[in-house]
mmCIF file of N, CA and C in Angstrom:
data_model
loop_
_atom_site.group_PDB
_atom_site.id
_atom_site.type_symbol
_atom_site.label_atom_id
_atom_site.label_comp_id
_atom_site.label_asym_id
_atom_site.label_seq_id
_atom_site.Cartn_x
_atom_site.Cartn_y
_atom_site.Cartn_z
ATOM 1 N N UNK A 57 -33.435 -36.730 -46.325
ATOM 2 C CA UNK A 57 -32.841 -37.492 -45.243
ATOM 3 C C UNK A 57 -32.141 -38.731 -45.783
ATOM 4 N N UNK A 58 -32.495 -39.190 -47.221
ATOM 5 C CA UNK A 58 -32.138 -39.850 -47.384
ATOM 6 C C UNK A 58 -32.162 -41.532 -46.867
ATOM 7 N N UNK A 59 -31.024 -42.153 -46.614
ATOM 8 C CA UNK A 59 -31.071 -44.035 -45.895
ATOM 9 C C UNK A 59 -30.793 -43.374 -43.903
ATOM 10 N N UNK A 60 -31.421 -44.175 -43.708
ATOM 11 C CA UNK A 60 -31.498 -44.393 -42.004
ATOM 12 C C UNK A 60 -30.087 -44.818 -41.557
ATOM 13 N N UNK A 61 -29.260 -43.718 -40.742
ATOM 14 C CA UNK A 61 -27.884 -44.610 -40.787
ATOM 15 C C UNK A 61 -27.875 -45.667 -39.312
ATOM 16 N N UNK A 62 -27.157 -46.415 -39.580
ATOM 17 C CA UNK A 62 -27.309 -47.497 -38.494
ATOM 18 C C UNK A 62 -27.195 -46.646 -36.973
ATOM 19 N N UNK A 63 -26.399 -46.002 -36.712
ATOM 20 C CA UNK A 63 -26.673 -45.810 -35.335
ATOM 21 C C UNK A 63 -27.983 -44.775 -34.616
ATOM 22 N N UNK A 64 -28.740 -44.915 -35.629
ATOM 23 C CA UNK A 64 -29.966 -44.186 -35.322
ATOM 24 C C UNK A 64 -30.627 -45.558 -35.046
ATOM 25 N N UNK A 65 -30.424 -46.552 -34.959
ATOM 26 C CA UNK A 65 -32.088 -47.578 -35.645
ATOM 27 C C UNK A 65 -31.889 -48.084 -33.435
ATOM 28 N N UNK A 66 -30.773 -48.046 -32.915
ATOM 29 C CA UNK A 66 -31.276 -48.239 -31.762
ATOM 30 C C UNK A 66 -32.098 -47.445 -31.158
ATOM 31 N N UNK A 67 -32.246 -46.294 -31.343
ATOM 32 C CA UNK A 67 -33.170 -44.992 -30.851
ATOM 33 C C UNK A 67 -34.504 -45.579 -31.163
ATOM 34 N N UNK A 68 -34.521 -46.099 -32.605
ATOM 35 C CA UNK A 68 -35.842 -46.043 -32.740
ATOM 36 C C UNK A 68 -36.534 -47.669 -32.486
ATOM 37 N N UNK A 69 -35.444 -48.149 -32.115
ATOM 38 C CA UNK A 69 -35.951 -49.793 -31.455
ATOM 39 C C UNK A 69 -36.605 -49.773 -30.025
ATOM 40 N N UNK A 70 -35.626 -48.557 -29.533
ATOM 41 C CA UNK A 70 -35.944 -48.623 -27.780
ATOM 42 C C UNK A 70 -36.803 -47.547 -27.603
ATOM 43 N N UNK A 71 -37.182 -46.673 -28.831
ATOM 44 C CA UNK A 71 -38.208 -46.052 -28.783
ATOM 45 C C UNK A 71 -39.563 -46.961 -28.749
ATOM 46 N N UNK A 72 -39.771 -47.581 -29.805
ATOM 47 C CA UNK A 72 -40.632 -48.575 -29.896
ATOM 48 C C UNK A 72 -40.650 -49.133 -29.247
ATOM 49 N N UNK A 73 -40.296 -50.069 -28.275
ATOM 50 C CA UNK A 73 -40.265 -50.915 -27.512
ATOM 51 C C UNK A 73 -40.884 -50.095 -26.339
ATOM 52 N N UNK A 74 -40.267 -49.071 -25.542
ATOM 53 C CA UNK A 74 -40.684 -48.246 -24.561
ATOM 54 C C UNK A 74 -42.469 -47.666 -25.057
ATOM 55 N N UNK A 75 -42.905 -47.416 -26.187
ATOM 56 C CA UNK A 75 -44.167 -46.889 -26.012
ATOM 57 C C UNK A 75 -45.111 -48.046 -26.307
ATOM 58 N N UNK A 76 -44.524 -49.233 -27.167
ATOM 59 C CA UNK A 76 -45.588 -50.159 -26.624
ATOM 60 C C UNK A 76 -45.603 -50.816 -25.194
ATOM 61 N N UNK A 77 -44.663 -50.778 -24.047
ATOM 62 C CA UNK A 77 -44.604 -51.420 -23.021
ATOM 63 C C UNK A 77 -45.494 -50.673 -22.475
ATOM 64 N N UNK A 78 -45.168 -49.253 -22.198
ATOM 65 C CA UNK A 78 -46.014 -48.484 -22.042
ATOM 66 C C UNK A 78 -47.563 -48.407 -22.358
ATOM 67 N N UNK A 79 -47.931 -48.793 -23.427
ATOM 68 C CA UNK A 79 -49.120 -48.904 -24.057
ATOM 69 C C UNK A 79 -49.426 -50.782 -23.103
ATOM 70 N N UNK A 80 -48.608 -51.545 -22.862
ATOM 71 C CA UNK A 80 -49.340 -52.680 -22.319
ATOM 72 C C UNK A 80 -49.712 -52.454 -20.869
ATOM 73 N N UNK A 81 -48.418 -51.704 -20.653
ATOM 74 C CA UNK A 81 -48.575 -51.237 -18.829
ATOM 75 C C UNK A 81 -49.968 -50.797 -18.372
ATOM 76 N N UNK A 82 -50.775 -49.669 -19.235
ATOM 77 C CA UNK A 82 -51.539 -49.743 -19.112
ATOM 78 C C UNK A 82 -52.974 -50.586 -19.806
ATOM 79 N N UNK A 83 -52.620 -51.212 -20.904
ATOM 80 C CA UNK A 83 -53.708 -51.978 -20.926
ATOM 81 C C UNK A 83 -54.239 -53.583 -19.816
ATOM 82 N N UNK A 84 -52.853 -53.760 -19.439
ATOM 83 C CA UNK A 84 -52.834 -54.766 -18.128
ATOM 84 C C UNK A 84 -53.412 -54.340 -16.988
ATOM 85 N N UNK A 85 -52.714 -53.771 -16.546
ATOM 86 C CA UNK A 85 -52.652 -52.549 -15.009
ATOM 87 C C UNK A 85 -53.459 -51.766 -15.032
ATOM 88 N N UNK A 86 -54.186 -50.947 -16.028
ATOM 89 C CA UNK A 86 -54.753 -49.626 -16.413
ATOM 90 C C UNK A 86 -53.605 -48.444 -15.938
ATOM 91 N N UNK A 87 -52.454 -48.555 -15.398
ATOM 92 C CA UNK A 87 -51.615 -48.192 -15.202
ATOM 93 C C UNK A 87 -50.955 -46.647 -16.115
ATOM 94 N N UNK A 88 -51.872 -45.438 -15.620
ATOM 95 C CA UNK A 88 -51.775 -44.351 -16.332
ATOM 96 C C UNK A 88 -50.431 -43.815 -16.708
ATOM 97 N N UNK A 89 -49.450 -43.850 -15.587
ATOM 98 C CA UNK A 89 -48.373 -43.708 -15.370
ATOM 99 C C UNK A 89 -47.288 -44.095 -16.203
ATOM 100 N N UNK A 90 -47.642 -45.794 -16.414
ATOM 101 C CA UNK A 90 -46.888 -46.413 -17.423
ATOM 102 C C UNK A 90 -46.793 -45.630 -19.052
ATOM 103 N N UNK A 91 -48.647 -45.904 -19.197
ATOM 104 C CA UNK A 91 -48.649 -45.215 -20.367
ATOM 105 C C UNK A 91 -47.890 -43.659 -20.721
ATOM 106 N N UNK A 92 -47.996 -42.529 -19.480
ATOM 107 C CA UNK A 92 -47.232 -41.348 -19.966
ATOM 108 C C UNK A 92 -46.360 -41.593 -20.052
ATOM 109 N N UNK A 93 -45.267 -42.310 -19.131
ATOM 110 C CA UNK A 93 -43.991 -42.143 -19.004
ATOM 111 C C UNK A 93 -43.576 -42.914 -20.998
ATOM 112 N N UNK A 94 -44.547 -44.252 -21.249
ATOM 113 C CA UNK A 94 -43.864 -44.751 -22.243
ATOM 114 C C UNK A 94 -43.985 -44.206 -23.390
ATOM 115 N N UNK A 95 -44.953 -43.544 -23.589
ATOM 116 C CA UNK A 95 -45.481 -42.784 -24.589
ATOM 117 C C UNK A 95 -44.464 -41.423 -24.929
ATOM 118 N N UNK A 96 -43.966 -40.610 -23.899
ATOM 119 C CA UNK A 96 -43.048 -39.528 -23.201
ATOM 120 C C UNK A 96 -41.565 -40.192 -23.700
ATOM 121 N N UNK A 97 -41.339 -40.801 -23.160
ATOM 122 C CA UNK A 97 -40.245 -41.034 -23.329
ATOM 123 C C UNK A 97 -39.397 -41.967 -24.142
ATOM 124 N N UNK A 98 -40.619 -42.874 -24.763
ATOM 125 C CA UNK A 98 -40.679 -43.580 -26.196
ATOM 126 C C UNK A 98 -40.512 -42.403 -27.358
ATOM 127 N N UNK A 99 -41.167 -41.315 -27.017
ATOM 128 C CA UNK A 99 -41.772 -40.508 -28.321
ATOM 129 C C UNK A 99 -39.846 -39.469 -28.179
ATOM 130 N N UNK A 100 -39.140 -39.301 -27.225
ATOM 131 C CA UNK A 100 -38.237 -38.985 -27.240
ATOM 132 C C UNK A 100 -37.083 -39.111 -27.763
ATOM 133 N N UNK A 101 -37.319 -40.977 -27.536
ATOM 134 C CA UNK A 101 -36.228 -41.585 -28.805
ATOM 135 C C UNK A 101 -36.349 -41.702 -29.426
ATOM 136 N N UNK A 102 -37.904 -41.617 -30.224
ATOM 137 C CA UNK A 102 -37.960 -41.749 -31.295
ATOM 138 C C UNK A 102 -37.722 -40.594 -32.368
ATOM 139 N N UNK A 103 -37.533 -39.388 -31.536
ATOM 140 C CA UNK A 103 -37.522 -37.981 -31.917
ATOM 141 C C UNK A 103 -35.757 -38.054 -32.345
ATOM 142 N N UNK A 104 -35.206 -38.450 -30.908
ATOM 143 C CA UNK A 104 -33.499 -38.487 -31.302
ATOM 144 C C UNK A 104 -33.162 -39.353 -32.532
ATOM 145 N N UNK A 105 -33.890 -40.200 -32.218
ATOM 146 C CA UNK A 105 -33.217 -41.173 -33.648
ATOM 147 C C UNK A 105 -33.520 -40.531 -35.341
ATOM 148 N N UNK A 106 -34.419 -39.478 -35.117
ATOM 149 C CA UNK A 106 -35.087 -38.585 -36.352
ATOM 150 C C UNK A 106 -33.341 -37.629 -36.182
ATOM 151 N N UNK A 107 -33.091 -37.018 -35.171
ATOM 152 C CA UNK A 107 -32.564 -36.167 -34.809
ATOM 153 C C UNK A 107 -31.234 -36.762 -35.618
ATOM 154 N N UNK A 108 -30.971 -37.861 -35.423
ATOM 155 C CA UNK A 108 -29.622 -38.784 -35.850
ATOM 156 C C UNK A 108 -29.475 -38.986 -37.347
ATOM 157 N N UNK A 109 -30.668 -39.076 -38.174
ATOM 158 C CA UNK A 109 -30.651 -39.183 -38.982
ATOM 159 C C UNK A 109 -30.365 -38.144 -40.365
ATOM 160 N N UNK A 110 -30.955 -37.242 -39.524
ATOM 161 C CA UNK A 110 -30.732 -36.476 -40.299
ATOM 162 C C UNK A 110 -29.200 -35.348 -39.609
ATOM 163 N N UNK A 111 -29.291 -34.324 -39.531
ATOM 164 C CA UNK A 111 -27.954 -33.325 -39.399
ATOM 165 C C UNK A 111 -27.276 -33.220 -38.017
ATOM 166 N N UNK A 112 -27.972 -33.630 -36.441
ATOM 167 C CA UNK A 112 -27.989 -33.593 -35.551
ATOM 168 C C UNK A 112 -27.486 -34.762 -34.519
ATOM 169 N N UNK A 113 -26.534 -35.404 -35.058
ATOM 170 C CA UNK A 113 -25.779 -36.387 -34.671
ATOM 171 C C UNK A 113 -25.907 -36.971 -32.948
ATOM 172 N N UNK A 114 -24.926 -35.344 -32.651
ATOM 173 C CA UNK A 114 -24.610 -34.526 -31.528
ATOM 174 C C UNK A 114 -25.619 -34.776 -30.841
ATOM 175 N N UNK A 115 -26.216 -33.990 -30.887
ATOM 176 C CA UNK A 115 -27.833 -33.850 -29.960
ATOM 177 C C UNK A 115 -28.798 -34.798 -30.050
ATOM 178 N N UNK A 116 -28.915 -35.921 -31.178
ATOM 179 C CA UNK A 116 -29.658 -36.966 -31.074
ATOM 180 C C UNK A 116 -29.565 -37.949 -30.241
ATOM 181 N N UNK A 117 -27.666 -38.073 -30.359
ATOM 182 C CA UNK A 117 -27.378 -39.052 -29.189
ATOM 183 C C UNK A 117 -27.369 -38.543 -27.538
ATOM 184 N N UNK A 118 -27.124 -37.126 -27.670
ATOM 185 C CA UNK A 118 -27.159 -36.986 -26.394
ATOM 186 C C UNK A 118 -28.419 -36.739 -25.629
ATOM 187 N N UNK A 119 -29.571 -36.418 -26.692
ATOM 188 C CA UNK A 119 -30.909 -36.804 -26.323
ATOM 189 C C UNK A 119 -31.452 -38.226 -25.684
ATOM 190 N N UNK A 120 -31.156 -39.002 -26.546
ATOM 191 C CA UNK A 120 -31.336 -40.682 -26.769
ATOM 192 C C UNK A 120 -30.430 -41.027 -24.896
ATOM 193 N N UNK A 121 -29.164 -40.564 -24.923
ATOM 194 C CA UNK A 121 -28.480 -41.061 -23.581
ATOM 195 C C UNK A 121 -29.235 -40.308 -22.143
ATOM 196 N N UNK A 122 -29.552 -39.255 -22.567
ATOM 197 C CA UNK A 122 -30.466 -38.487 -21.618
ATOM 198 C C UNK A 122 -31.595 -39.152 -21.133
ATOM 199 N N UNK A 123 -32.799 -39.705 -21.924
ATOM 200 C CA UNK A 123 -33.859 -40.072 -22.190
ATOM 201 C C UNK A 123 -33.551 -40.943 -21.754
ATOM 202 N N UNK A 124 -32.516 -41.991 -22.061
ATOM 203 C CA UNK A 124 -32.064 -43.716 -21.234
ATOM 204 C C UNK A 124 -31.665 -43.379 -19.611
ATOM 205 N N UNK A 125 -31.139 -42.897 -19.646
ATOM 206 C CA UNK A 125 -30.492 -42.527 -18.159
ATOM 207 C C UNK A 125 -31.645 -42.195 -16.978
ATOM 208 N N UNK A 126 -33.232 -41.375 -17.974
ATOM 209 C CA UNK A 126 -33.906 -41.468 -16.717
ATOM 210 C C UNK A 126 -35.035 -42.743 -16.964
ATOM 211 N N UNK A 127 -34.889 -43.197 -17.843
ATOM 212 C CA UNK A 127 -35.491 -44.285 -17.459
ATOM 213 C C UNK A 127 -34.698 -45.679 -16.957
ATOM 214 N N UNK A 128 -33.212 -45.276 -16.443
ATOM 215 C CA UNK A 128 -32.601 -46.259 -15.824
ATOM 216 C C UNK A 128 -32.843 -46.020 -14.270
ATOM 217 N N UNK A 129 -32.919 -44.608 -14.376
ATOM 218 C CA UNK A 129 -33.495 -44.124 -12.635
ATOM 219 C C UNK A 129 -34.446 -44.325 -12.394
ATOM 220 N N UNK A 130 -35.519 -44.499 -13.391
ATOM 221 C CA UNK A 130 -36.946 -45.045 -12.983
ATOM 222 C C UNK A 130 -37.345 -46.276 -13.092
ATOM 223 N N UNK A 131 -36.998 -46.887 -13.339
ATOM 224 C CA UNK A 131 -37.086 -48.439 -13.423
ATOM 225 C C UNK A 131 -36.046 -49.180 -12.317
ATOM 226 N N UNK A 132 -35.193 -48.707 -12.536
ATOM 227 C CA UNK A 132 -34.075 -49.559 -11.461
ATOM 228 C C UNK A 132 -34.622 -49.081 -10.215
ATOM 229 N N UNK A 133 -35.462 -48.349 -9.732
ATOM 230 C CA UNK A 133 -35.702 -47.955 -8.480
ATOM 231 C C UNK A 133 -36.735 -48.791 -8.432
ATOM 232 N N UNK A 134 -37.687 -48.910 -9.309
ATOM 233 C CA UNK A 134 -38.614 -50.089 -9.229
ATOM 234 C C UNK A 134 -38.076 -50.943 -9.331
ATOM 235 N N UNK A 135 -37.270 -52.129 -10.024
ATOM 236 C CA UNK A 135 -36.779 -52.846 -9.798
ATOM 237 C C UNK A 135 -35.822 -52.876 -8.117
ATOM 238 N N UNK A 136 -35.653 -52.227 -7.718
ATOM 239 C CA UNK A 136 -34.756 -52.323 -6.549
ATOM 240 C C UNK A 136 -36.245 -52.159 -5.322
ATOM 241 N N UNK A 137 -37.120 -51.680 -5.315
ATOM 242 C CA UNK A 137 -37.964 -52.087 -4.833
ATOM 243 C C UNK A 137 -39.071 -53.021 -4.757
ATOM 244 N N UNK A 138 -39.192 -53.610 -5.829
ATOM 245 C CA UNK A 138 -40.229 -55.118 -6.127
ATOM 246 C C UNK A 138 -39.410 -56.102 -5.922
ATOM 247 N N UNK A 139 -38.303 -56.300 -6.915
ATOM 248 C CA UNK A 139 -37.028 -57.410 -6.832
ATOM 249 C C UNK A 139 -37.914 -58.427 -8.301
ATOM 250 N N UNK A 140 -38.369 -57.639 -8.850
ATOM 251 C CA UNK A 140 -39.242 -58.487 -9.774
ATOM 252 C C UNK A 140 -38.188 -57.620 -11.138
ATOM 253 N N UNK A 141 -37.690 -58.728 -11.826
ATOM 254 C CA UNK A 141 -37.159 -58.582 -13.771
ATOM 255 C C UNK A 141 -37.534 -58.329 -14.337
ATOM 256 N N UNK A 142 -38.531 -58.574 -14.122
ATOM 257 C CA UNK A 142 -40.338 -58.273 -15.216
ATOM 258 C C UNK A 142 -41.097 -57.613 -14.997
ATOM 259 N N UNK A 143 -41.252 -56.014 -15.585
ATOM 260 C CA UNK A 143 -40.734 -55.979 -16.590
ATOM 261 C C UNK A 143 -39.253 -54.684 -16.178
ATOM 262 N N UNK A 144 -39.653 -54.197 -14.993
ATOM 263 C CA UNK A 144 -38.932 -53.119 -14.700
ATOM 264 C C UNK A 144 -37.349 -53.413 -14.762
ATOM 265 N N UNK A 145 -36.740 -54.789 -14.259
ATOM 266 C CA UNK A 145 -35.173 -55.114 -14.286
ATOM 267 C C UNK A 145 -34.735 -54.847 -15.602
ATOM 268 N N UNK A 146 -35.608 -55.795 -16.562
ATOM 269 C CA UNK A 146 -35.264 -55.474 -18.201
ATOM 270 C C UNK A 146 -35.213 -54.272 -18.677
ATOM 271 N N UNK A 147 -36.271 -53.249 -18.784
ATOM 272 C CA UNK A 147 -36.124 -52.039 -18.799
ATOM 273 C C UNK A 147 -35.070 -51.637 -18.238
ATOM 274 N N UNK A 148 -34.610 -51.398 -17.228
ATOM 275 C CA UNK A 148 -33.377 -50.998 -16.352
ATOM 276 C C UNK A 148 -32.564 -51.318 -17.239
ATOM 277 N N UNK A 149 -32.038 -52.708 -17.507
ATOM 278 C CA UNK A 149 -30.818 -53.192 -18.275
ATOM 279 C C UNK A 149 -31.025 -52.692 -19.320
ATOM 280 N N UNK A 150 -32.054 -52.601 -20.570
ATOM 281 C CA UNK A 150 -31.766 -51.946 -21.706
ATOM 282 C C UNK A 150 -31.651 -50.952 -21.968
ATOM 283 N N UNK A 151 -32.409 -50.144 -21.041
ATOM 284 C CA UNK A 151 -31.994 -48.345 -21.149
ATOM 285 C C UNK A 151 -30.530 -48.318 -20.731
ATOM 286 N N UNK A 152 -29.978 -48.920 -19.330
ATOM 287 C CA UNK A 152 -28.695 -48.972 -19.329
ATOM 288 C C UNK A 152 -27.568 -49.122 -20.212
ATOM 289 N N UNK A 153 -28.156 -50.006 -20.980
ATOM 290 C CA UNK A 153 -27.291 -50.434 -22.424
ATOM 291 C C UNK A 153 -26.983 -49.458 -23.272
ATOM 292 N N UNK A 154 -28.748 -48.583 -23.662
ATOM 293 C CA UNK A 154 -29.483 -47.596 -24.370
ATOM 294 C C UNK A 154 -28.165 -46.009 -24.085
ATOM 295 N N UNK A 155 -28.112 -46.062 -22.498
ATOM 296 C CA UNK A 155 -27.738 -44.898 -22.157
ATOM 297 C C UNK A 155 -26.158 -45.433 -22.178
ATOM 298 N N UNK A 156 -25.207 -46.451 -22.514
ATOM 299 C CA UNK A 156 -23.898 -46.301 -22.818
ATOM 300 C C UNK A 156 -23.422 -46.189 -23.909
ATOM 301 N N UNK A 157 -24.263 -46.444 -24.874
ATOM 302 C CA UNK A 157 -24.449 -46.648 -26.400
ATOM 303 C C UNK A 157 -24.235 -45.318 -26.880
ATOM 304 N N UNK A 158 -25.262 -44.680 -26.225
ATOM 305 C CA UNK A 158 -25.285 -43.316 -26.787
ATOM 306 C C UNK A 158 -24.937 -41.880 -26.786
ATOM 307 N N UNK A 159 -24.458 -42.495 -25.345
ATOM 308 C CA UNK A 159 -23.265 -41.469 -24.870
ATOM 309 C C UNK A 159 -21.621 -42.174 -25.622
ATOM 310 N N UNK A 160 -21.541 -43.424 -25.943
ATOM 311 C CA UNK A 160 -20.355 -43.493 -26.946
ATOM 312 C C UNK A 160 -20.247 -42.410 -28.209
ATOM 313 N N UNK A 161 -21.324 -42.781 -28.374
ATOM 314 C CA UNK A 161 -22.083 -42.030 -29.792
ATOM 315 C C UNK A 161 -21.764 -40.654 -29.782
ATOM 316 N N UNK A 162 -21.656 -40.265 -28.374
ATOM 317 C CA UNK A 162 -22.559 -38.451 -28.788
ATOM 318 C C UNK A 162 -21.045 -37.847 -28.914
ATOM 319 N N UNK A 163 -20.143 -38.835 -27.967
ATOM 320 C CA UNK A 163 -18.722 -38.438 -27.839
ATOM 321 C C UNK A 163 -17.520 -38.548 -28.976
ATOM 322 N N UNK A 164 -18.301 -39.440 -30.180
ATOM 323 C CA UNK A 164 -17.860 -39.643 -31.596
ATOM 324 C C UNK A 164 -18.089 -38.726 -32.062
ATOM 325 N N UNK A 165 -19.237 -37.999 -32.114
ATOM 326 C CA UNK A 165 -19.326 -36.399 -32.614
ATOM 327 C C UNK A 165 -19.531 -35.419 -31.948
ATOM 328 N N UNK A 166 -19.147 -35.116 -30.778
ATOM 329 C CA UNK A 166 -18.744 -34.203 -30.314
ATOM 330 C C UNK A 166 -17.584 -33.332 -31.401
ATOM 331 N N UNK A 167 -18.141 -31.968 -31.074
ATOM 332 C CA UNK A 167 -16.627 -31.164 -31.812
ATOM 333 C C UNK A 167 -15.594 -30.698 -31.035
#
């Protein structure tokens, strides 16, 4: 696999980030939910960004934009129902970010 190329390392930032939030969601809350979803869908990007690194460009990013997109539907709906930033708005905004990023990406290597 060789060096980690840069547009993999967001996959595996917002991977990380998503399964420890996840991992606090429920150590705060006991919040089971949190934990699958972050664990699930942490472990997803962290899979695409493997995916990126190595031969699978294509499908890493369009994994990674997939994976952002529903956690922009799941969070922004919480956020649009609490009205609380913390933590669900942020989430919202970075998967949002997560999911334009990587659909730039997937459309750079597209064939």
């Amino acid at each position: 696999m060789g060096s980690i190329p840069g547009s993999a390392h967001p996959a595996f930032g917002f991977g990380a980030v998503t399964i420890i939030g996840g991992l606090v969601g429920y150590l705060k809350k006991g919040s089971k939910a949190s934990l699958g979803a972050g664990v699930v869908c942490g472990s997803l990007l962290v899979g695409s960004g493997l995916m990126i690194s190595g031969e699978s460009q294509y499908g890493g990013h369009s994994l990674a934009a997939g994976t952002s997109t529903l956690i922009v539907l799941g969070m922004g709906q919480r956020f649009m129902k609490t009205g609380k930033f913390m933590p669900a708005g942020i989430v919202a905004t970075l998967a949002a970010a997560s999911s334009a990023y990587h659909v730039k990406k997937a459309l750079e290597w597209k064939d």
